[in-house]
CSV table of C-alpha atoms in Angstrom, one decimal:
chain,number,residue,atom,x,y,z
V,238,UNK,CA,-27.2,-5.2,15.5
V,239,UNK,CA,-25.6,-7.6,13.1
V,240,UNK,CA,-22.5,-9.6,14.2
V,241,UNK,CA,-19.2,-8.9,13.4
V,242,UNK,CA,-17.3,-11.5,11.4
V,243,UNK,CA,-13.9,-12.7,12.5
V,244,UNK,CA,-11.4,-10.9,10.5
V,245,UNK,CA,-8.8,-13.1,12.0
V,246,UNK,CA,-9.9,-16.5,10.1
V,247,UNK,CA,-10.0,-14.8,6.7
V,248,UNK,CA,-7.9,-15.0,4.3
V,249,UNK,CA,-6.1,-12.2,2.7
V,250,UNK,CA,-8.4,-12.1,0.0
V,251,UNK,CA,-11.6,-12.9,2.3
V,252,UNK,CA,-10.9,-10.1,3.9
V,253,UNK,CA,-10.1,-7.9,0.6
V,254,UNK,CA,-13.7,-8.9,-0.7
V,255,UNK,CA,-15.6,-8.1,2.5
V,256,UNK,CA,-14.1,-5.0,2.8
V,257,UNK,CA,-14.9,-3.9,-0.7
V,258,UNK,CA,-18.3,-4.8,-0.1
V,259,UNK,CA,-18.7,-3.0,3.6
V,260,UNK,CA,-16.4,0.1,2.9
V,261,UNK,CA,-18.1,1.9,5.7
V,262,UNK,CA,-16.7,-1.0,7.9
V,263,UNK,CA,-13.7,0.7,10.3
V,264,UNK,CA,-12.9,-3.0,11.8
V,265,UNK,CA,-12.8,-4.5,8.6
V,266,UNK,CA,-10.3,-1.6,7.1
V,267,UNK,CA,-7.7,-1.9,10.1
V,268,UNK,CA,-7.7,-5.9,9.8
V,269,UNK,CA,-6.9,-5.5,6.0
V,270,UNK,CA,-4.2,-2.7,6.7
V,271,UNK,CA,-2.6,-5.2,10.0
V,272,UNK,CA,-2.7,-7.5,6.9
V,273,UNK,CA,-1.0,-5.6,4.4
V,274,UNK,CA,1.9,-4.3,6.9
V,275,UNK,CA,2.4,-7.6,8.5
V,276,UNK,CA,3.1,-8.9,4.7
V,277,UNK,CA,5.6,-6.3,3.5
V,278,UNK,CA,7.4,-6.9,7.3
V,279,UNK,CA,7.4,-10.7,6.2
V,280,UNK,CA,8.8,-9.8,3.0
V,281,UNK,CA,11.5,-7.0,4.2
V,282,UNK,CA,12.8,-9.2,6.6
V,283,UNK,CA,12.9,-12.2,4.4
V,284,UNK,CA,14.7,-9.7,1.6
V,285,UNK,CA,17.1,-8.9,4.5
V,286,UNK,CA,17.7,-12.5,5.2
V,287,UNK,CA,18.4,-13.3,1.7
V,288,UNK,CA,20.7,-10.5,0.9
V,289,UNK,CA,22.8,-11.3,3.6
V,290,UNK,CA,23.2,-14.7,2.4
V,291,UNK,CA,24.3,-13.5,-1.1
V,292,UNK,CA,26.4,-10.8,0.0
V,293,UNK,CA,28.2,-12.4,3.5
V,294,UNK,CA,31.2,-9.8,3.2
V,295,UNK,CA,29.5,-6.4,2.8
V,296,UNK,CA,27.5,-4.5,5.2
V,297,UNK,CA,24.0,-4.2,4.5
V,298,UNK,CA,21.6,-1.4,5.9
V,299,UNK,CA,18.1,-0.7,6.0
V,300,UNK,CA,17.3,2.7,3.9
V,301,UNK,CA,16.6,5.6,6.3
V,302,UNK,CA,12.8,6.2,5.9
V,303,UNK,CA,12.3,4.1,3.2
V,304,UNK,CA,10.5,0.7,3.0
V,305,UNK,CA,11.4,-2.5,0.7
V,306,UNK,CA,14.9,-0.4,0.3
V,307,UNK,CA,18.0,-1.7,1.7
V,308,UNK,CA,22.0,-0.2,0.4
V,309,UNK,CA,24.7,-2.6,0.1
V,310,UNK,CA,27.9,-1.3,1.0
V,311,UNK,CA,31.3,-2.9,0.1
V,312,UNK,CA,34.7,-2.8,1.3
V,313,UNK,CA,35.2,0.2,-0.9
V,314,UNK,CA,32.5,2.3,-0.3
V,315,UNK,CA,30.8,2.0,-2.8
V,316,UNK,CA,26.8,1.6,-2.5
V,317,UNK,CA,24.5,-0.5,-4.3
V,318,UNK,CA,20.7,0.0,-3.8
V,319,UNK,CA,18.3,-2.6,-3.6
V,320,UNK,CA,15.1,-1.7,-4.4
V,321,UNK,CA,12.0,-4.4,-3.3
V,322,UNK,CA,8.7,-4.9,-5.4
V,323,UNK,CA,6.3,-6.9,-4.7
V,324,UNK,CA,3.7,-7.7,-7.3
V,325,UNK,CA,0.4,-8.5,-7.1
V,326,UNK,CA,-1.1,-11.7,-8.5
V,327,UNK,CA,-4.3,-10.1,-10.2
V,328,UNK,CA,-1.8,-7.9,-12.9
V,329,UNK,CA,-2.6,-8.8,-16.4
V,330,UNK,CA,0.3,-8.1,-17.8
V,331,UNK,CA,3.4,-8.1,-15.8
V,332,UNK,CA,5.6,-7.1,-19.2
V,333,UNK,CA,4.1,-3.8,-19.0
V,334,UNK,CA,4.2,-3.0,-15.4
V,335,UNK,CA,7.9,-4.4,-15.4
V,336,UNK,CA,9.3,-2.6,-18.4
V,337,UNK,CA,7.8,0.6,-16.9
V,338,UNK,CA,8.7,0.0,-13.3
V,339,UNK,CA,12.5,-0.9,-15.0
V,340,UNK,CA,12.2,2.4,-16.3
V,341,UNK,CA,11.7,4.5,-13.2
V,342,UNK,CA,14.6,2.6,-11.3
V,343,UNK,CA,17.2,3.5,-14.3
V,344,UNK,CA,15.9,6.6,-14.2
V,345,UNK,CA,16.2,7.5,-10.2
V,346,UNK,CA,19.6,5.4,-10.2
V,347,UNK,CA,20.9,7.3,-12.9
V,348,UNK,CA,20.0,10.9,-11.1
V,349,UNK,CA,21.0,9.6,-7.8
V,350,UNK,CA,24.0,8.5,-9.4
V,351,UNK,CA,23.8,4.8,-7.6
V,352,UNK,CA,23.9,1.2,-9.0
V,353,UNK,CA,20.6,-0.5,-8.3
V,354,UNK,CA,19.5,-3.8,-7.7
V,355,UNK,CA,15.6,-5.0,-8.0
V,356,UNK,CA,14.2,-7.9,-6.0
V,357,UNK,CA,10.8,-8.7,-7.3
V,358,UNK,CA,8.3,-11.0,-4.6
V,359,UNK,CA,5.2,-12.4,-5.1
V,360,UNK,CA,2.1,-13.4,-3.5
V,361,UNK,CA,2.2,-16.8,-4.6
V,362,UNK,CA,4.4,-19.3,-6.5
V,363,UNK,CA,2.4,-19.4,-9.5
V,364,UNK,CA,2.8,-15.5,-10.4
V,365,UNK,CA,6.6,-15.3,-8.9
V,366,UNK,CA,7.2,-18.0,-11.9
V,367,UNK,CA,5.5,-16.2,-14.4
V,368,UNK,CA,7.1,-13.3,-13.3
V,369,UNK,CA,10.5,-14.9,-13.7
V,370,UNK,CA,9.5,-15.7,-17.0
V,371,UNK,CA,9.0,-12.7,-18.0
V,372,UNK,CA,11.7,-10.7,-16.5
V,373,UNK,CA,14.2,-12.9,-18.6
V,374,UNK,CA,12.4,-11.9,-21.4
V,375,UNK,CA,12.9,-8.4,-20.9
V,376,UNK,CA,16.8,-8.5,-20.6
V,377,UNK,CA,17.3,-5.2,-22.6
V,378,UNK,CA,19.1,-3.3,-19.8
V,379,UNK,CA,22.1,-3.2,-17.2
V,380,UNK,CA,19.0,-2.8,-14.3
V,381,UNK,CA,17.2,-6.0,-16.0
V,382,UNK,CA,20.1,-7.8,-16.3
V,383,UNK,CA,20.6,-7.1,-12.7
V,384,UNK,CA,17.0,-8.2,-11.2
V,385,UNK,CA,15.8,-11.0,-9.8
V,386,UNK,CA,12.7,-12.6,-8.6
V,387,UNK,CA,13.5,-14.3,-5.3
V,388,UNK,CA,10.1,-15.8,-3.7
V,389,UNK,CA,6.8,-15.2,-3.2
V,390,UNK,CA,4.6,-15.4,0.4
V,391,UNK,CA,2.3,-17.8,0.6
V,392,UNK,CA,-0.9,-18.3,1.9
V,393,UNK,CA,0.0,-18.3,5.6
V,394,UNK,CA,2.0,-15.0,5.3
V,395,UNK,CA,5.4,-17.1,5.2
V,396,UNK,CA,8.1,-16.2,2.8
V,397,UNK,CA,9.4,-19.1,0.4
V,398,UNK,CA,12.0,-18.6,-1.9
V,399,UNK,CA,12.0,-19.8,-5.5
């Protein structure tokens, strides 16, 4: 019987490698997926945080059954939607992704008939930076205009704005 290795002392990315190379390894799956939901928890409460500092006067909500998705609501009734990415440092191209993710918000905000917000995050300060960069460059549209990139987790799991 061969020993199990702690899952709790690897990184992120440790982890990610062993369990692409031991697919078959149940442990080694849940570990990752704790992992993963722990992150976005980090990141949707930090999102949270951060809204409420940038919008003090209006009410801000959770989406029903929806995660990395918060409305705005403000004195008027009127609803803004923030939509939460996070983006993964090992994308080539981030312009691509971007323009076409960009897309898919106008799209959905336009049917849904609500203004729409996007908050990019990172996995680390490096790629939030370089996403930054090239978000600016890509201010063709009212939901570009509108987006920002507003931290990145780093290696410990902890949420740092930019």
């Amino acid at each position: 019987m061969t020993m199990q290795p702690n899952f709790q002392t690897m990184s992120k990315k440790e982890l990610r490698s062993y369990l692409l190379a031991h697919r078959d390894d149940d442990s080694a799956f849940y570990a990752y997926a704790d992992r993963v939901y722990d992150s976005v928890a980090t990141v949707e409460a930090a999102v949270f945080e951060w809204l409420k500092r940038q919008n003090p006067h209006q009410e801000i909500t959770k989406a029903p059954d929806k995660c990395l998705r918060f409305l705005i609501t403000d004195k008027d009734e009127k609803v803004k939607r923030i939509n939460v990415h996070i983006m993964n440092s090992s994308i080539a191209n981030y312009k691509t992704l971007l323009e076409i993710k960009i897309k898919d918000i106008a799209s959905d905000s336009k049917k849904d008939k609500v203004d729409c917000f996007v908050v990019f995050v990172s996995e680390n300060c490096k790629t939030a930076l370089n996403l930054e960069r090239d978000l600016t460059e890509l201010q063709s549209n009212s939901i570009t205009k509108s987006s920002r990139v507003v931290g990145y987790v780093d290696s410990e799991g902890k949420f740092k704005e930019i």
